[in-house]
Coordinates of C-alpha atoms and ligand atoms in Angstrom, one line a residue:
M1 CA -16.7 -26.9 -8.3
R2 CA -13.8 -24.5 -8.5
N3 CA -11.4 -23.9 -5.6
I4 CA -11.4 -20.3 -4.7
S5 CA -7.9 -19.7 -4.6
T6 CA -7.4 -21.7 -8.1
T7 CA -10.0 -19.2 -9.4
V8 CA -8.5 -15.9 -7.8
R9 CA -4.5 -17.5 -9.6
E10 CA -6.5 -17.5 -13.0
A11 CA -8.0 -14.1 -12.3
G12 CA -4.3 -12.4 -11.6
V13 CA -5.5 -11.1 -7.6
V14 CA -2.9 -9.7 -6.1
G15 CA -2.7 -7.5 -2.8
A16 CA -4.1 -4.3 -4.4
G17 CA -2.8 -2.0 -0.5
G18 CA 0.8 -3.1 -0.2
A19 CA 3.5 -4.6 -2.6
G20 CA 1.1 -6.9 -4.8
F21 CA 1.1 -10.5 -2.4
P22 CA -0.4 -13.6 -5.6
T23 CA -3.9 -13.2 -3.0
H24 CA -4.3 -16.9 -4.4
V25 CA -1.4 -17.5 -1.8
K26 CA -2.6 -15.9 0.8
L27 CA -6.1 -17.5 0.3
A28 CA -4.9 -20.9 0.6
A29 CA -3.8 -20.4 4.3
R30 CA -6.1 -21.5 7.1
A31 CA -7.1 -18.6 8.9
E32 CA -9.7 -18.0 11.7
I33 CA -10.1 -14.2 10.5
V34 CA -10.5 -12.1 7.8
V35 CA -9.3 -8.4 8.2
V36 CA -10.3 -6.5 5.6
N37 CA -8.5 -3.3 5.3
G38 CA -10.4 -0.3 4.7
A39 CA -8.6 2.0 6.7
E40 CA -6.6 4.0 3.8
C41 CA -5.1 5.6 6.6
E42 CA -2.3 7.7 3.8
P43 CA -3.9 11.4 4.4
M44 CA -4.7 12.0 0.8
L45 CA -5.9 8.6 -0.4
K46 CA -9.5 8.2 -1.1
T47 CA -10.3 5.3 -3.1
D48 CA -10.9 2.5 -0.8
Q49 CA -13.8 4.7 1.4
Q50 CA -15.2 5.4 -1.6
L51 CA -15.4 1.6 -3.4
V52 CA -16.8 0.5 0.2
A53 CA -19.8 3.0 -0.4
R54 CA -20.3 2.3 -3.8
Y55 CA -19.8 -1.8 -4.1
P56 CA -20.6 -2.5 -0.9
E57 CA -22.3 -5.9 -2.6
Q58 CA -18.7 -6.7 -4.3
L59 CA -16.8 -6.1 -1.2
I60 CA -19.0 -8.6 0.8
K61 CA -18.9 -11.4 -1.7
G62 CA -15.7 -10.7 -2.1
L63 CA -15.0 -11.2 1.9
K64 CA -17.6 -14.2 2.3
L65 CA -15.0 -16.0 -0.6
A66 CA -11.7 -15.1 1.2
M67 CA -13.5 -16.8 4.3
E68 CA -14.5 -19.6 2.7
A69 CA -11.5 -20.0 0.9
T70 CA -9.2 -19.7 4.5
G71 CA -12.2 -21.3 6.7
A72 CA -12.8 -18.7 8.6
Q73 CA -15.5 -18.6 10.6
K74 CA -15.1 -14.5 11.0
G75 CA -14.8 -11.2 8.3
I76 CA -14.1 -7.9 9.8
I77 CA -13.9 -4.9 7.8
A78 CA -11.8 -2.1 9.5
L79 CA -12.7 1.8 8.6
K80 CA -12.5 4.9 10.5
D81 CA -14.9 6.3 11.9
K82 CA -15.1 9.7 9.5
Y83 CA -16.2 7.1 6.6
Q84 CA -20.0 7.5 7.2
A85 CA -21.1 6.9 3.6
A86 CA -19.0 3.2 3.7
I87 CA -20.0 2.4 6.9
A88 CA -23.8 3.0 5.9
A89 CA -23.6 1.5 3.2
L90 CA -22.2 -2.2 4.7
E91 CA -24.5 -2.3 7.2
P92 CA -27.6 -4.2 6.0
Y93 CA -24.9 -6.8 5.5
L94 CA -23.7 -7.2 8.8
T95 CA -24.5 -10.0 11.0
D96 CA -22.5 -12.2 13.8
Q97 CA -19.9 -13.8 11.2
L98 CA -19.4 -10.2 8.7
Q99 CA -18.6 -6.8 11.7
I100 CA -17.3 -3.7 10.9
S101 CA -14.5 -2.1 13.6
I102 CA -14.5 1.8 13.9
M103 CA -11.3 2.7 14.1
P104 CA -10.1 6.4 15.1
D105 CA -8.9 8.6 12.1
I106 CA -5.1 8.3 13.4
Y107 CA -2.2 6.9 11.4
P108 CA -1.3 4.2 10.3
A109 CA -4.4 2.6 11.4
G110 CA -3.7 0.6 7.5
D111 CA -0.5 -0.4 8.5
E112 CA -1.6 -4.3 8.4
V113 CA -0.3 -5.2 11.9
I114 CA -1.5 -1.9 13.6
T115 CA -4.9 -2.9 11.8
I116 CA -5.2 -6.6 13.1
W117 CA -3.9 -5.3 16.9
L118 CA -6.8 -2.2 16.4
T119 CA -10.0 -4.6 14.8
T120 CA -9.0 -7.9 16.9
G121 CA -6.7 -7.1 19.9
R122 CA -4.1 -9.6 18.3
R123 CA -0.3 -8.5 18.1
V124 CA 1.7 -9.6 14.9
P125 CA 5.3 -11.0 16.2
P126 CA 8.0 -8.5 15.5
G127 CA 9.4 -10.7 12.0
G128 CA 6.4 -12.2 11.7
I129 CA 3.0 -12.4 9.2
P130 CA -0.6 -12.1 10.4
I131 CA -1.4 -15.7 9.5
N132 CA 0.7 -16.7 12.3
I133 CA -1.8 -15.6 14.9
G134 CA -4.8 -17.0 12.6
V135 CA -5.5 -13.6 10.8
V136 CA -5.6 -13.4 6.6
V137 CA -5.3 -9.3 5.8
N138 CA -6.9 -7.7 2.1
N139 CA -7.2 -4.7 1.3
V140 CA -10.9 -3.6 0.0
Q141 CA -9.5 -3.3 -3.4
T142 CA -8.2 -7.0 -3.5
L143 CA -11.5 -8.2 -2.3
I144 CA -13.4 -6.5 -4.5
N145 CA -11.2 -8.1 -7.1
V146 CA -11.6 -11.9 -5.7
A147 CA -15.5 -11.2 -6.1
K148 CA -15.1 -10.3 -9.7
A149 CA -12.5 -12.9 -10.5
H150 CA -15.5 -15.5 -9.2
D151 CA -17.8 -13.8 -12.0
G152 CA -14.7 -15.2 -14.7
K153 CA -13.8 -11.5 -15.1
P154 CA -9.6 -10.8 -14.4
V155 CA -7.8 -7.8 -13.2
I156 CA -7.6 -4.8 -15.8
T157 CA -8.8 -1.8 -13.8
R158 CA -7.3 -0.2 -11.4
T159 CA -9.1 2.7 -9.6
L160 CA -6.3 5.2 -7.8
T161 CA -6.6 8.9 -6.4
V162 CA -5.1 12.0 -8.4
T163 CA -4.8 14.5 -6.1
G164 CA -2.2 17.4 -4.8
A165 CA -2.1 20.5 -7.2
V166 CA -3.9 19.4 -9.6
K167 CA -7.0 21.3 -11.1
N168 CA -9.8 18.5 -10.0
P169 CA -8.8 16.5 -7.8
L170 CA -10.5 12.9 -8.5
T171 CA -10.3 9.0 -8.2
V172 CA -10.4 7.3 -11.4
T173 CA -10.6 3.9 -12.6
V174 CA -8.4 3.7 -15.4
P175 CA -7.3 0.2 -17.4
I176 CA -3.6 -1.4 -16.1
G177 CA -1.3 -0.1 -18.2
T178 CA -2.3 3.6 -18.2
S179 CA 0.8 5.8 -18.4
L180 CA 0.6 8.3 -15.3
Q181 CA 0.4 11.1 -17.5
E182 CA -2.7 10.3 -19.0
V183 CA -4.4 9.9 -15.5
L184 CA -2.7 13.2 -14.6
N185 CA -4.0 14.9 -17.1
L186 CA -7.9 13.7 -16.3
A187 CA -7.6 15.9 -13.3
G188 CA -6.9 18.6 -15.6
E189 CA -2.5 19.3 -14.3
G190 CA -1.9 22.8 -13.9
R191 CA 1.9 23.7 -13.3
G192 CA 3.7 21.4 -15.3
D193 CA 7.2 22.3 -14.8
D194 CA 7.0 23.3 -10.9
L195 CA 5.8 20.2 -10.0
A196 CA 6.8 17.2 -8.8
Y197 CA 5.0 13.8 -8.7
I198 CA 4.6 11.0 -6.1
L199 CA 3.6 7.8 -6.1
G200 CA 1.0 6.3 -3.5
G201 CA 0.5 8.7 -0.7
P202 CA 2.6 11.2 1.0
M203 CA 4.0 9.5 4.1
M204 CA 5.4 6.1 2.3
G205 CA 4.9 6.8 -1.5
S206 CA 8.0 7.6 -4.0
L207 CA 9.2 10.1 -6.0
I208 CA 8.5 9.6 -9.5
T209 CA 10.1 11.8 -12.6
D210 CA 8.8 9.2 -15.5
L211 CA 5.2 10.3 -15.6
S212 CA 5.6 7.7 -18.8
A213 CA 5.1 4.6 -16.0
P214 CA 2.6 2.6 -16.5
V215 CA 0.0 2.3 -14.1
T216 CA -0.3 -1.4 -12.1
K217 CA -2.6 -3.4 -9.7
T218 CA -0.9 -1.8 -7.1
T219 CA -1.0 2.1 -8.0
G220 CA -2.7 3.4 -5.0
G221 CA -2.4 7.2 -5.9
L222 CA -1.0 10.1 -7.7
I223 CA 0.1 13.5 -6.0
A224 CA 1.4 16.1 -7.9
L225 CA 3.1 19.1 -5.3
P226 CA 5.3 22.7 -5.7
K227 CA 9.0 21.0 -6.4
D228 CA 9.9 23.2 -3.5
H229 CA 7.6 21.5 -1.1
P230 CA 9.0 20.2 2.1
L231 CA 7.7 16.2 1.4
I232 CA 9.5 16.8 -2.0
K233 CA 12.8 18.2 -0.5
R234 CA 12.9 15.3 2.4
K235 CA 12.2 12.9 -0.5
Q236 CA 14.6 14.0 -2.8
M237 CA 17.6 14.1 0.2
P238 CA 20.7 12.0 -0.8
L239 CA 21.7 8.9 1.8
E240 CA 24.6 10.3 2.7
T241 CA 22.8 13.4 3.6
V242 CA 20.7 11.7 5.6
L243 CA 23.5 10.0 7.8
R244 CA 25.6 13.1 8.0
I245 CA 22.6 14.7 9.7
A246 CA 21.7 12.1 12.3
K247 CA 24.9 11.6 13.0
T248 CA 25.3 15.6 13.9
V249 CA 22.2 16.3 15.6
C250 CA 20.7 13.2 16.9
E251 CA 20.1 14.3 20.4
Q252 CA 19.2 10.5 21.5
C253 CA 15.5 11.7 22.9
S254 CA 14.2 8.5 21.8
F255 CA 10.9 10.8 20.6
C256 CA 11.1 8.8 18.0
T257 CA 10.9 4.9 19.5
E258 CA 8.1 6.4 21.8
L259 CA 6.3 6.8 18.5
C260 CA 7.2 4.0 16.6
P261 CA 3.5 1.7 16.1
R262 CA 5.5 -1.5 15.7
H263 CA 7.7 -0.4 19.3
M264 CA 4.4 0.5 21.1
I265 CA 2.9 -2.3 20.2
G266 CA 5.8 -4.6 22.0
H267 CA 8.4 -4.8 19.2
E268 CA 12.0 -5.2 19.8
L269 CA 12.4 -1.9 17.0
S270 CA 13.8 1.0 18.5
P271 CA 14.3 3.7 16.4
H272 CA 16.7 6.0 18.6
R273 CA 19.1 2.5 19.0
L274 CA 19.7 2.1 15.7
I275 CA 20.6 5.7 15.0
R276 CA 22.6 5.6 17.8
A277 CA 24.4 2.1 16.3
V278 CA 25.0 3.2 12.7
N279 CA 26.2 6.5 14.7
Y280 CA 28.9 5.0 16.7
K281 CA 29.8 1.9 15.2
A282 CA 30.8 0.5 18.5
M283 CA 27.5 0.3 20.4
G284 CA 25.7 -1.5 17.4
D285 CA 25.6 -5.1 18.4
L286 CA 23.8 -7.7 15.5
Q287 CA 20.6 -7.7 17.4
T288 CA 19.5 -4.2 17.7
L289 CA 20.7 -4.0 13.8
T290 CA 18.7 -6.5 12.4
S291 CA 15.4 -5.5 14.3
A292 CA 15.5 -2.7 11.5
L293 CA 14.3 -5.4 9.1
T294 CA 11.0 -5.3 11.6
C295 CA 10.2 -1.5 10.4
S296 CA 7.1 -0.9 8.3
E297 CA 8.4 2.1 6.8
C298 CA 5.1 3.9 7.8
G299 CA 7.5 7.4 8.2
V300 CA 6.3 8.7 11.6
C301 CA 9.7 9.3 12.4
E302 CA 10.8 11.6 10.6
A303 CA 7.7 13.2 9.5
Y304 CA 6.5 13.5 12.5
A305 CA 8.4 12.4 15.8
C306 CA 11.8 13.4 15.2
P307 CA 12.5 17.7 16.3
V308 CA 15.7 17.9 14.4
G309 CA 14.8 16.3 10.9
I310 CA 16.5 13.3 11.2
S311 CA 14.8 10.2 9.3
P312 CA 15.5 7.0 10.9
L313 CA 12.8 5.5 7.9
R314 CA 16.1 6.4 5.6
V315 CA 18.5 4.9 7.9
N316 CA 16.1 1.6 8.4
R317 CA 15.6 1.0 4.4
A318 CA 19.0 1.0 4.0
L319 CA 19.8 -1.1 6.8
K320 CA 17.5 -3.2 5.8
A321 CA 18.8 -3.5 1.9
E322 CA 22.0 -4.3 3.4
L323 CA 21.3 -7.0 5.6
R324 CA 18.5 -8.7 2.8
A325 CA 21.5 -9.1 0.5
Q326 CA 23.2 -10.9 3.1
G327 CA 20.1 -13.1 4.0
V328 CA 20.0 -11.9 7.1
K329 CA 16.6 -12.5 8.9
Y330 CA 15.4 -11.1 12.4
Q331 CA 14.8 -13.2 15.2
G332 CA 13.1 -11.5 18.7
E333 CA 10.2 -12.0 21.0
L334 CA 6.9 -9.9 21.3
R335 CA 7.5 -7.5 24.3
K336 CA 4.4 -6.0 26.4
E337 CA 2.6 -3.4 24.9
D338 CA 3.0 0.0 26.1
P339 CA -0.4 0.8 28.2
M340 CA -0.3 4.1 26.4
A341 CA -0.1 2.9 23.0
Q342 CA -3.4 3.9 21.9
H343 CA -3.2 7.1 22.4
R344 CA 0.0 7.9 20.9
L345 CA -1.1 7.0 17.3
I346 CA -1.3 10.2 15.2
P347 CA -4.7 12.1 14.3
S348 CA -4.7 12.2 10.8
S349 CA -5.8 16.1 11.3
R350 CA -2.1 16.4 12.7
L351 CA -0.1 14.9 10.4
V352 CA -1.6 16.9 7.7
Q353 CA -0.5 19.9 9.4
R354 CA 2.9 19.1 10.1
L355 CA 3.3 17.8 6.6
K356 CA 2.5 20.9 5.4
L357 CA -0.3 19.2 2.9
G358 CA -3.7 21.6 4.4
P359 CA -3.7 24.0 0.8
W360 CA -3.9 20.4 -0.8
Y361 CA -6.4 18.3 1.7
K362 CA -9.3 17.8 -0.9
E363 CA -12.2 15.4 -1.5
A364 CA -11.2 13.0 -4.6
P365 CA -14.9 12.3 -6.0
L366 CA -15.0 9.1 -7.2
A367 CA -15.8 9.0 -11.1
L368 CA -18.2 6.0 -12.1
E369 CA -16.7 6.3 -15.8
T370 CA -13.9 3.9 -16.8
Y371 CA -11.2 6.0 -18.7
E372 CA -10.0 4.2 -22.3
P373 CA -6.9 5.0 -23.3
E374 CA -5.6 4.1 -26.9
E375 CA -2.9 2.0 -25.6
V376 CA -1.4 0.2 -23.0
S377 CA 1.8 -0.8 -21.4
L378 CA 1.5 -4.4 -18.9
S379 CA 4.3 -4.4 -16.8
L380 CA 5.0 -8.4 -15.9
Q381 CA 6.4 -7.4 -12.3
Q382 CA 3.3 -5.7 -10.7
H383 CA 3.0 -8.6 -7.6
I384 CA 5.4 -10.4 -5.0
G385 CA 7.6 -13.1 -6.5
A386 CA 8.8 -13.8 -10.8
P387 CA 7.8 -12.0 -13.3
A388 CA 5.3 -13.2 -16.0
I389 CA 6.5 -14.8 -18.7
P390 CA 4.9 -13.2 -21.9
V391 CA 2.6 -15.5 -24.1
V392 CA 2.0 -13.1 -27.1
K393 CA 3.9 -11.8 -29.6
V394 CA 3.7 -8.6 -31.7
G395 CA 1.6 -8.4 -34.1
D396 CA -0.8 -10.3 -32.1
N397 CA -5.1 -9.3 -31.6
V398 CA -5.9 -9.6 -28.1
K399 CA -9.2 -9.2 -26.5
R400 CA -9.3 -7.4 -23.2
G401 CA -9.2 -9.9 -20.0
Q402 CA -7.1 -12.6 -22.5
V403 CA -4.1 -13.5 -20.8
V404 CA -0.9 -12.2 -22.1
G405 CA 1.5 -12.8 -19.3
E406 CA 1.9 -16.7 -17.7
I407 CA 3.0 -17.8 -14.3
P408 CA 6.2 -18.9 -14.8
E409 CA 5.9 -23.1 -13.9
G410 CA 6.5 -23.3 -10.4
S411 CA 6.9 -20.2 -8.9
L412 CA 5.4 -17.4 -7.0
G413 CA 3.4 -15.4 -9.3
A414 CA 0.8 -13.6 -11.0
R415 CA -0.8 -14.2 -14.4
V416 CA -1.7 -10.6 -16.3
H417 CA -4.5 -10.0 -18.7
A418 CA -4.8 -7.2 -21.8
S419 CA -6.7 -4.4 -20.3
L420 CA -8.0 -3.8 -23.9
D421 CA -9.0 -5.2 -27.1
G422 CA -6.1 -4.5 -29.8
T423 CA -2.7 -5.6 -31.5
V424 CA 0.3 -5.9 -29.3
Q425 CA 3.0 -3.8 -30.6
Q426 CA 5.5 -4.4 -28.5
V427 CA 7.4 -7.7 -25.9
T428 CA 9.8 -7.5 -23.7
P429 CA 11.0 -9.3 -20.7
Q430 CA 10.1 -6.1 -18.7
M431 CA 6.4 -5.0 -20.7
I432 CA 3.8 -5.7 -23.3
T433 CA 2.3 -3.2 -25.2
I434 CA -1.3 -2.7 -26.9
R435 CA -2.4 -0.3 -28.6
K436 CA -6.1 -0.2 -29.4
G437 CA -7.7 -1.6 -32.8
G438 CA -6.5 -4.1 -35.0
A439 CA -3.2 -5.1 -36.4
T440 CA -0.7 -2.4 -38.4
Ligands
SF4_501 S1 13.8 11.6 18.0 FE1 15.4 12.4 16.2 S2 17.0 13.6 17.6 FE2 15.4 12.4 18.9 S3 16.3 9.9 19.2 FE3 14.8 9.7 17.3 S4 16.2 10.4 15.7 FE4 17.7 11.9 17.6
SF4_502 S1 8.9 3.9 9.7 FE1 10.2 4.8 11.6 S2 8.0 4.7 13.0 FE2 7.6 4.1 11.5 S3 7.8 1.5 11.8 FE3 10.2 2.1 11.3 S4 11.1 2.7 12.6 FE4 8.7 2.9 13.4

């Protein structure tokens, strides 16, 4: 019988909820528990909760395969208490080995370190990864893709939420490589010139200006907001301005540290100390500075905690880039967790209020049809690791599901497959474009 990890590798499965870590590598490890991260804590995204409710059998199949591959004896599906349809859909499948863990509607329940802590009580050490404590975490869509891989189907579609200032917010499945503009059109875009766009969720997503960019295996959502919305303004703020504000107005109140989820569970990371270290170089020892590497970039400090509009997140992100360029790694012990930690996580409703997202906080129903574009542009780097190498050339006719990008020998990476029947129009080291129909 074929090894599950090999099947998953051949199907090009990557972590759908994060940066796209190749799933076959995760499944090659030995673990005690597989956690399914169904928290989907970014306030406006509605994908995973609806996929669980609609395809519980596939999710359970993917979970069982992940447990078999890793030798895990327990599978825990982490869901929020408000995902009632998803919980009801999974109930018939639960056993002693397969359980649901119900979490309150808080942010950032979906940060995998926090998900593990909430569902198992185990704490990932700072600078560590879940497997260090015997846990493998997979997102809902990743495990559905694992189940499909087992049925011989590679990853060629992505389900994502399109919401915000659009006429009909929705959650839609599109072939990978569909342009963001087309996805936006499906939701009935309104006032184009007045809008700005966030790729991903409101807290951790980034601004995007090029809507011709394609959907990838990790595209979680597309949010349209008015250009003058405070969230857009904040994301547009240049780093120099962020640093100047931090230097001018930080009052060292330490609210950012008190509410930092990583700090609460016992990590050294203390954003107020990092701000002080950056503002006054003499007060910044290397140990404090390297703790920035353990920041999850959840955004609680900037969007919720700081009373004067400072962004420790942006400061940390800049520090991380500098430290990584120098090859610096974090080393530090796990400390005692804050006994009040469970009570300090932020209710999503308050976060939505604070982000001023109320008018756009709507349902985004799952469309059951898969959209069919005329053309797709497949990025060869939709994952962590080396870019895939094109194995087709311009003019080739390709079939949906055919391998068009291969993992370079001996490298960490993921395959890329054609998501349309059509003809290859363009091949570059970054992208393969395929148009529907025969050669032109
Ligand atoms: S919450 Fe804001 S003002 Fe207070 S210490 Fe943190 S960055 Fe400074
Ligand atoms: S973004 Fe801020 S709150 Fe979140 S982990 Fe980093 S320092 Fe902590």
